[in-house]
Short mmCIF file of C-alpha atoms and ligand atoms in Angstrom, two decimals:
data_model
loop_
_atom_site.label_atom_id
_atom_site.label_comp_id
_atom_site.label_asym_id
_atom_site.label_seq_id
_atom_site.Cartn_x
_atom_site.Cartn_y
_atom_site.Cartn_z
CA MET A 360 -21.28 -7.95 -35.12
CA SER A 361 -23.13 -7.57 -31.81
CA GLN A 362 -24.21 -4.17 -30.51
CA CYS A 363 -21.62 -4.53 -27.76
CA GLN A 364 -18.83 -5.17 -30.28
CA GLU A 365 -19.95 -2.19 -32.36
CA ILE A 366 -19.78 0.08 -29.32
CA LEU A 367 -16.36 -1.21 -28.36
CA GLN A 368 -15.15 -0.70 -31.91
CA SER A 369 -16.42 2.87 -32.08
CA GLN A 370 -14.85 3.57 -28.68
CA SER A 371 -11.50 2.34 -30.06
CA GLU A 372 -11.38 5.04 -32.74
CA ASP A 373 -8.88 7.91 -32.58
CA SER A 374 -11.68 10.35 -31.75
CA PRO A 375 -14.27 8.17 -30.04
CA PRO A 376 -17.82 9.53 -29.76
CA ARG A 377 -19.20 10.46 -26.34
CA LEU A 378 -20.45 7.28 -24.70
CA SER A 379 -24.17 7.49 -24.01
CA ILE A 380 -25.70 6.04 -20.85
CA GLU A 381 -27.55 3.50 -23.02
CA ASP A 382 -24.37 2.30 -24.74
CA ALA A 383 -22.45 2.29 -21.46
CA LEU A 384 -25.15 0.05 -20.03
CA VAL A 385 -24.67 -2.42 -22.88
CA LEU A 386 -20.93 -2.46 -22.17
CA TYR A 387 -21.52 -2.80 -18.46
CA GLN A 388 -23.70 -5.84 -18.95
CA GLU A 389 -22.21 -7.56 -21.95
CA ALA A 390 -18.61 -6.60 -22.64
CA ASN A 391 -15.82 -9.01 -22.00
CA LEU A 392 -13.74 -7.53 -19.16
CA THR A 393 -10.42 -7.93 -20.98
CA GLU A 394 -11.74 -6.17 -24.07
CA LEU A 395 -13.29 -3.45 -21.95
CA MET A 396 -10.00 -2.85 -20.13
CA HIS A 397 -8.14 -2.76 -23.44
CA VAL A 398 -10.42 -0.06 -24.86
CA ALA A 399 -10.26 1.86 -21.55
CA SER A 400 -6.45 1.77 -21.82
CA ILE A 401 -6.72 3.33 -25.28
CA HIS A 402 -8.82 6.15 -23.80
CA ARG A 403 -6.36 6.57 -20.95
CA ARG A 404 -3.56 7.15 -23.44
CA LEU A 405 -5.68 9.59 -25.42
CA ARG A 406 -6.45 11.59 -22.26
CA VAL A 407 -3.15 11.08 -20.44
CA PRO A 408 -0.43 10.22 -22.95
CA GLY A 409 2.76 8.53 -21.87
CA ASN A 410 3.59 5.77 -19.48
CA HIS A 411 3.53 7.56 -16.16
CA VAL A 412 1.15 7.01 -13.26
CA THR A 413 0.85 9.75 -10.69
CA TYR A 414 0.62 9.65 -6.91
CA LEU A 415 0.22 12.21 -4.14
CA VAL A 416 2.06 12.46 -0.84
CA ASP A 417 -0.62 13.63 1.54
CA ARG A 418 -2.27 13.00 4.87
CA ASN A 419 -5.85 12.40 5.85
CA VAL A 420 -7.01 14.25 8.93
CA ASN A 421 -10.33 13.27 10.49
CA TYR A 422 -10.78 16.19 12.87
CA THR A 423 -13.95 14.86 14.52
CA ASN A 424 -16.05 11.70 14.51
CA VAL A 425 -19.13 13.46 15.85
CA CYS A 426 -21.90 13.27 13.27
CA THR A 427 -25.66 13.55 13.20
CA ILE A 428 -26.24 12.07 9.74
CA ASN A 429 -26.13 8.33 10.59
CA CYS A 430 -25.29 6.88 7.16
CA GLN A 431 -25.97 3.15 7.26
CA PHE A 432 -22.62 2.26 5.71
CA CYS A 433 -20.55 4.40 8.11
CA SER A 434 -18.70 2.79 11.00
CA PHE A 435 -16.66 5.91 11.76
CA TYR A 436 -19.14 8.36 13.22
CA ARG A 437 -20.35 8.58 16.80
CA PRO A 438 -23.53 10.49 17.70
CA PRO A 439 -23.17 13.59 19.90
CA GLY A 440 -22.75 12.61 23.56
CA HIS A 441 -21.32 9.15 22.79
CA PRO A 442 -18.34 8.32 25.05
CA GLU A 443 -16.08 7.63 22.03
CA THR A 444 -16.52 11.02 20.37
CA TYR A 445 -13.50 13.23 19.78
CA LEU A 446 -12.64 16.64 18.38
CA GLN A 447 -9.02 17.42 17.54
CA THR A 448 -7.46 20.72 18.56
CA VAL A 449 -5.61 22.98 16.17
CA ASP A 450 -2.34 21.86 17.77
CA GLN A 451 -3.15 18.19 17.24
CA ILE A 452 -4.04 18.82 13.60
CA SER A 453 -0.95 20.97 13.13
CA GLU A 454 1.26 18.24 14.58
CA ARG A 455 -0.11 15.81 12.00
CA ILE A 456 0.66 18.28 9.22
CA THR A 457 4.21 18.71 10.53
CA GLN A 458 4.65 14.94 10.18
CA LEU A 459 3.43 15.25 6.59
CA GLU A 460 5.90 18.04 5.88
CA GLU A 461 8.70 15.82 7.18
CA ILE A 462 8.01 13.27 4.42
CA GLY A 463 7.69 15.85 1.65
CA GLY A 464 3.91 15.99 1.47
CA SER A 465 1.91 18.71 -0.24
CA ARG A 466 -1.69 18.53 0.97
CA ILE A 467 -4.06 17.39 3.68
CA LEU A 468 -7.49 15.95 3.10
CA MET A 469 -9.45 16.96 6.19
CA GLN A 470 -12.90 15.54 6.75
CA GLY A 471 -15.01 14.75 9.78
CA GLY A 472 -18.68 14.39 10.55
CA VAL A 473 -21.49 16.91 10.72
CA HIS A 474 -20.84 18.32 14.19
CA PRO A 475 -23.91 20.09 15.58
CA ASP A 476 -22.00 22.49 17.86
CA LEU A 477 -19.20 23.91 15.72
CA VAL A 478 -19.86 27.38 14.37
CA LEU A 479 -18.39 28.80 11.17
CA GLU A 480 -15.69 30.69 13.09
CA TRP A 481 -14.33 27.41 14.45
CA TYR A 482 -13.66 26.27 10.87
CA THR A 483 -12.37 29.58 9.54
CA ASP A 484 -10.09 30.10 12.57
CA LEU A 485 -8.71 26.59 12.08
CA ILE A 486 -8.02 27.09 8.36
CA ARG A 487 -6.46 30.52 8.96
CA GLU A 488 -4.14 29.16 11.65
CA LEU A 489 -3.11 26.15 9.57
CA ARG A 490 -2.44 28.44 6.60
CA ILE A 491 -0.04 30.46 8.77
CA ARG A 492 1.71 27.46 10.31
CA HIS A 493 1.92 25.38 7.12
CA PRO A 494 1.98 27.76 4.14
CA SER A 495 3.15 25.17 1.61
CA ILE A 496 0.46 22.58 2.35
CA ASP A 497 -2.76 22.63 0.33
CA LEU A 498 -5.81 22.41 2.58
CA ASP A 499 -8.55 20.32 0.94
CA CYS A 500 -11.22 20.25 3.60
CA PHE A 501 -14.86 19.49 4.38
CA SER A 502 -16.99 17.47 1.99
CA PRO A 503 -20.31 18.92 0.76
CA ILE A 504 -22.37 17.45 3.62
CA GLU A 505 -20.10 19.20 6.14
CA ILE A 506 -20.51 22.45 4.23
CA GLU A 507 -24.28 21.96 4.40
CA GLY A 508 -24.03 21.28 8.13
CA ILE A 509 -22.05 24.49 8.72
CA SER A 510 -24.56 26.37 6.61
CA ASP A 511 -27.45 25.07 8.73
CA ILE A 512 -25.74 26.09 11.97
CA CYS A 513 -24.59 29.56 10.95
CA GLY A 514 -27.60 30.51 8.84
CA LEU A 515 -25.52 31.46 5.80
CA SER A 516 -25.92 29.85 2.40
CA THR A 517 -23.51 27.07 1.41
CA ASN A 518 -22.02 29.49 -1.13
CA GLN A 519 -21.33 32.06 1.61
CA VAL A 520 -19.78 29.35 3.81
CA LEU A 521 -17.50 28.33 0.94
CA GLU A 522 -16.54 31.97 0.34
CA GLU A 523 -15.59 32.39 4.01
CA LEU A 524 -13.54 29.20 4.00
CA ARG A 525 -11.80 30.13 0.77
CA ALA A 526 -11.00 33.57 2.16
CA ALA A 527 -9.47 31.87 5.22
CA GLY A 528 -7.16 29.88 2.94
CA MET A 529 -8.95 26.66 2.02
CA HIS A 530 -7.68 25.23 -1.25
CA GLY A 531 -10.32 22.68 -2.17
CA LEU A 532 -13.03 20.23 -1.19
CA PRO A 533 -12.73 16.45 -0.93
CA GLY A 534 -15.09 14.62 -3.27
CA GLY A 535 -16.45 12.50 -0.43
CA GLY A 536 -20.10 12.01 0.32
CA ALA A 537 -21.21 11.58 -3.28
CA GLU A 538 -21.64 7.84 -2.84
CA MET A 539 -24.55 7.27 -5.25
CA LEU A 540 -26.08 10.43 -6.71
CA VAL A 541 -29.44 8.78 -7.33
CA ASP A 542 -31.95 9.66 -4.65
CA GLU A 543 -33.75 6.33 -4.83
CA VAL A 544 -30.53 4.68 -3.61
CA ARG A 545 -29.05 7.57 -1.66
CA LEU A 546 -32.02 8.28 0.56
CA ASP A 547 -32.38 4.59 1.36
CA ILE A 548 -28.87 4.31 2.81
CA SER A 549 -28.51 7.88 4.13
CA PRO A 550 -31.97 9.36 4.65
CA LYS A 551 -30.56 12.43 6.42
CA LYS A 552 -27.79 13.14 3.94
CA GLY A 553 -29.71 15.31 1.58
CA SER A 554 -30.42 14.83 -2.08
CA ALA A 555 -28.01 14.21 -4.92
CA GLU A 556 -28.72 17.75 -6.09
CA ASN A 557 -27.46 19.15 -2.77
CA TRP A 558 -24.06 17.48 -3.28
CA LEU A 559 -23.92 18.66 -6.89
CA GLN A 560 -24.92 22.20 -5.92
CA VAL A 561 -22.19 22.55 -3.29
CA MET A 562 -19.65 21.23 -5.80
CA ARG A 563 -20.98 23.62 -8.45
CA GLU A 564 -20.52 26.53 -6.04
CA ALA A 565 -17.04 25.37 -5.05
CA GLN A 566 -16.01 25.13 -8.69
CA GLU A 567 -17.39 28.58 -9.43
CA LEU A 568 -15.22 29.89 -6.58
CA GLY A 569 -12.15 28.22 -8.06
CA LEU A 570 -11.75 25.62 -5.33
CA THR A 571 -10.17 22.29 -6.31
CA THR A 572 -12.71 19.46 -6.42
CA SER A 573 -12.84 15.77 -7.23
CA ALA A 574 -15.75 13.38 -7.74
CA THR A 575 -16.25 10.05 -6.02
CA ASN A 576 -18.60 7.12 -6.42
CA VAL A 577 -19.22 4.26 -4.01
CA ILE A 578 -20.79 1.13 -5.50
CA GLY A 579 -22.37 -1.96 -4.01
CA PHE A 580 -25.42 -0.63 -2.17
CA GLY A 581 -27.65 -2.99 -4.13
CA GLU A 582 -28.09 -0.42 -6.89
CA THR A 583 -28.47 -1.34 -10.56
CA ASN A 584 -25.90 -0.72 -13.28
CA LEU A 585 -28.22 1.99 -14.59
CA HIS A 586 -28.08 3.76 -11.20
CA ARG A 587 -24.27 3.76 -11.44
CA LEU A 588 -24.43 5.27 -14.90
CA GLU A 589 -26.97 7.85 -13.79
CA HIS A 590 -24.50 8.87 -11.09
CA MET A 591 -21.77 9.22 -13.70
CA GLY A 592 -24.16 11.08 -15.98
CA LYS A 593 -24.81 13.73 -13.32
CA VAL A 594 -21.10 14.18 -12.65
CA ARG A 595 -20.38 14.46 -16.39
CA GLU A 596 -23.15 17.02 -16.82
CA LEU A 597 -21.78 19.17 -14.00
CA GLN A 598 -18.32 18.87 -15.48
CA ASP A 599 -19.64 20.09 -18.85
CA GLU A 600 -21.05 23.11 -17.03
CA ALA A 601 -17.75 23.80 -15.28
CA LEU A 602 -15.70 23.48 -18.46
CA SER A 603 -18.08 25.74 -20.37
CA ARG A 604 -17.41 28.44 -17.74
CA GLY A 605 -13.67 27.97 -18.22
CA SER A 606 -13.32 26.30 -14.82
CA VAL A 607 -11.24 23.17 -14.22
CA GLY A 608 -14.16 21.37 -12.61
CA PHE A 609 -13.44 17.95 -11.18
CA THR A 610 -9.77 17.03 -11.36
CA SER A 611 -10.52 13.33 -11.10
CA PHE A 612 -13.03 10.55 -10.60
CA ILE A 613 -12.49 7.93 -7.89
CA SER A 614 -14.68 4.91 -7.21
CA TRP A 615 -14.62 2.05 -4.73
CA PRO A 616 -16.98 -0.56 -3.32
CA VAL A 617 -18.80 0.02 -0.05
CA MET A 618 -17.21 -1.69 2.96
CA LEU A 619 -19.61 -3.72 5.07
CA GLU A 620 -18.01 -4.35 8.46
CA ASN A 621 -19.26 -2.78 11.70
CA ASN A 622 -22.18 -0.96 10.13
CA SER A 623 -25.90 -1.43 9.77
CA LEU A 624 -25.64 -1.92 6.01
CA GLY A 625 -23.31 -4.85 6.65
CA ARG A 626 -25.79 -6.28 9.11
CA ARG A 627 -28.42 -6.06 6.37
CA GLU A 628 -26.01 -8.00 4.15
CA SER A 629 -25.79 -10.82 6.64
CA GLY A 630 -29.58 -10.99 6.83
CA THR A 631 -31.96 -11.30 3.94
CA ASN A 632 -29.68 -9.58 1.42
CA LYS A 633 -26.76 -11.95 1.85
CA TYR A 634 -24.13 -11.50 -0.88
CA THR A 635 -26.11 -8.85 -2.73
CA LEU A 636 -24.15 -5.90 -1.37
CA GLY A 637 -20.56 -4.81 -1.96
CA ALA A 638 -18.62 -5.42 -5.17
CA GLY A 639 -15.78 -7.79 -6.09
CA SER A 640 -12.70 -7.29 -8.25
CA ASN A 641 -14.37 -8.05 -11.56
CA GLU A 642 -17.13 -5.55 -10.91
CA TYR A 643 -14.72 -2.91 -9.63
CA LEU A 644 -12.43 -3.20 -12.67
CA ARG A 645 -15.44 -3.08 -14.96
CA HIS A 646 -16.58 0.09 -13.20
CA VAL A 647 -13.16 1.72 -13.51
CA ALA A 648 -13.00 0.87 -17.22
CA ILE A 649 -16.51 2.19 -17.88
CA SER A 650 -15.72 5.38 -15.98
CA ARG A 651 -12.64 5.96 -18.15
CA LEU A 652 -14.75 5.51 -21.31
CA PHE A 653 -17.63 7.58 -19.97
CA PHE A 654 -15.72 10.61 -18.73
CA ASP A 655 -14.47 12.31 -21.87
CA ASN A 656 -14.33 15.52 -19.81
CA ILE A 657 -12.53 14.41 -16.64
CA LYS A 658 -8.87 13.77 -17.20
CA HIS A 659 -7.83 11.61 -14.28
CA ILE A 660 -9.21 8.30 -13.06
CA GLN A 661 -7.86 7.09 -9.74
CA ALA A 662 -7.33 3.49 -8.61
CA SER A 663 -8.27 2.64 -5.01
CA TRP A 664 -5.61 0.58 -3.19
CA PRO A 665 -7.12 1.04 0.31
CA THR A 666 -10.36 -0.73 -0.58
CA MET A 667 -9.20 -3.10 -3.33
CA GLY A 668 -5.66 -3.91 -2.22
CA THR A 669 -2.51 -3.10 -4.13
CA LYS A 670 -2.77 -5.95 -6.67
CA ILE A 671 -6.23 -5.00 -7.91
CA ALA A 672 -5.19 -1.34 -7.85
CA GLN A 673 -2.35 -2.34 -10.19
CA MET A 674 -4.88 -4.05 -12.47
CA ALA A 675 -6.97 -0.86 -12.44
CA LEU A 676 -4.00 0.83 -14.12
CA PHE A 677 -4.74 -1.47 -17.08
CA ALA A 678 -8.44 -0.56 -16.91
CA GLY A 679 -7.94 3.13 -17.57
CA ALA A 680 -6.73 4.53 -14.24
CA ASP A 681 -3.73 6.85 -14.45
CA ASP A 682 -3.33 7.69 -10.76
CA ILE A 683 -2.65 5.41 -7.80
CA GLY A 684 -3.97 7.77 -5.14
CA SER A 685 -2.08 8.94 -2.11
CA THR A 686 -0.10 8.01 0.96
CA MET A 687 -2.94 9.05 3.30
CA MET A 688 -0.82 8.31 6.43
CA GLU A 689 -4.03 7.53 8.28
CA GLU A 690 -7.57 6.76 7.23
CA ASN A 691 -10.37 6.41 9.74
CA VAL A 692 -13.63 6.67 7.81
CA VAL A 693 -13.70 3.96 5.13
CA SER A 694 -11.26 1.81 7.10
CA SER A 695 -13.65 1.61 10.07
CA SER A 696 -15.87 -0.46 7.79
CA GLY A 697 -13.31 -3.04 6.82
CA THR A 698 -10.24 -2.05 4.80
CA THR A 699 -7.00 -3.47 6.12
CA LYS A 700 -4.43 -1.00 4.81
CA THR A 701 -4.81 2.68 5.59
CA SER A 702 -1.39 4.10 4.83
CA ALA A 703 1.28 3.67 2.16
CA SER A 704 4.73 5.19 2.06
CA GLU A 705 5.89 7.05 -1.02
CA ARG A 706 8.23 4.13 -1.71
CA GLU A 707 5.33 1.67 -1.59
CA LEU A 708 3.28 3.74 -4.03
CA GLN A 709 6.24 3.97 -6.39
CA LEU A 710 6.72 0.20 -6.25
CA ILE A 711 3.03 -0.50 -6.84
CA VAL A 712 3.30 1.62 -9.97
CA SER A 713 6.70 0.48 -11.25
CA ARG A 714 6.01 -3.21 -10.65
CA ALA A 715 2.92 -2.83 -12.84
CA GLY A 716 5.20 -1.54 -15.61
CA PHE A 717 4.55 2.19 -15.33
CA VAL A 718 6.69 5.12 -14.29
CA PRO A 719 5.68 6.70 -10.94
CA VAL A 720 5.50 10.49 -10.88
CA LYS A 721 4.71 12.58 -7.84
CA ARG A 722 1.96 15.20 -8.18
CA ASP A 723 0.17 17.80 -6.10
CA SER A 724 -3.55 18.13 -5.37
CA ASP A 725 -4.12 19.86 -8.73
CA TYR A 726 -2.27 17.14 -10.64
CA ASN A 727 0.72 19.38 -11.33
CA LEU A 728 3.71 17.06 -11.73
CA LEU A 729 6.42 17.49 -9.08
CA ASP A 730 10.06 16.49 -8.94
CA THR A 731 10.10 12.80 -8.19
CA GLU A 732 12.92 11.19 -6.32
CA THR A 733 12.81 7.78 -7.95
CA ILE A 734 13.35 4.90 -5.60
CA ASP A 735 15.88 2.43 -6.89
CA GLU A 736 14.58 -1.03 -6.10
CA GLU A 737 17.66 -3.14 -6.82
CA ASN A 738 18.06 -1.46 -10.20
CA PHE A 739 14.53 -2.37 -11.17
CA SER A 740 13.47 -0.58 -14.29
CA PRO A 741 10.01 -1.14 -15.68
CA PRO A 742 9.79 -2.22 -19.31
CA PRO A 743 8.53 0.46 -21.67
CA ILE A 744 4.94 0.01 -22.77
CA GLN A 745 4.17 0.98 -26.32
CA PRO A 746 1.16 3.19 -26.92
CA ASN A 747 -1.74 1.36 -28.52
S1 SF4 B 901 -20.37 9.01 6.14
FE1 SF4 B 901 -19.96 11.10 6.86
S2 SF4 B 901 -21.99 12.05 6.95
FE2 SF4 B 901 -22.33 9.83 6.93
S3 SF4 B 901 -22.41 9.23 9.11
FE3 SF4 B 901 -20.29 8.95 8.43
S4 SF4 B 901 -19.28 10.85 9.01
FE4 SF4 B 901 -21.50 11.25 9.02
#
């Protein structure tokens, strides 16, 4: 039996051993995709028993596109002073949240750029006002690089900034900005973004404060499979720390391939690196399956319909994912670089899930299951899937 087969067999046991980076690398490079997805499905059922797949009714809010970080893969940002910059007012943001409330949503994911002129009070006043106007909506706001930016401007530590934001009513942090937590790759594509350790440190602090956090991973920068596993290794290590403190840590892990339109990374792709950047369906599904096997300490793995399309997102549900993501209502950051679909209705998410043979269940930001009004699609009822 090959080493790859032995690893797959041991990962199929009732209590599989923790997958090492070395063994994950063997699977990454040698495993048959169908077999890999099968074993990832076994892990999914060990971690998340049953036949349901969750989704979230939420809204993205991109409050500003002003940013000084200039990531090479970002088509969303505009440098300060650019004629296309914008900054939304509290009323404009509140109006968006009202639209979310009208469709039964439960959280906003608010991210922008690193704005050089906004002081801490701008953020805390905004959160406080939104908390008053929309008490039932969870406010997951500002990725670690934005927290670092606020910290630089106000002269407080990132931990103090997080404390102020939490006191104002912030519920959690988006997992954005992790991209690839390996400095060799990270500093090549985003030299001004700060090290992997910075991202991990802000997340560590957020978790210590009890804020809800998730972890992301963007692939396709020309990194090696080992780089991808090193990224996962750092996230898993931080999650071990969080769990040992009795914290929830990361609720989920979400990965997607980098989009290459309208950005300088894409222009690199069309030059000497043609076809070496980005990632196709096979690679994405392999990555999802490996992440399910690798993360024995993160419960939820999310499929990405905005970047991969709904069909591949459905396939990801057979590669270990147990969550189909969220309605988003609008998406301006990743979509600027080439995705075609930036919003899905609750009905669409339910159909994506049920047509793949699973039962859709609505959740909140913390993965608490909510009452789900099941949409009857001409009496469609998905066939039951037997546990492995
Ligand atoms: S990805 Fe974020 S930090 Fe990077 S340039 Fe775009 S908005 Fe700025």
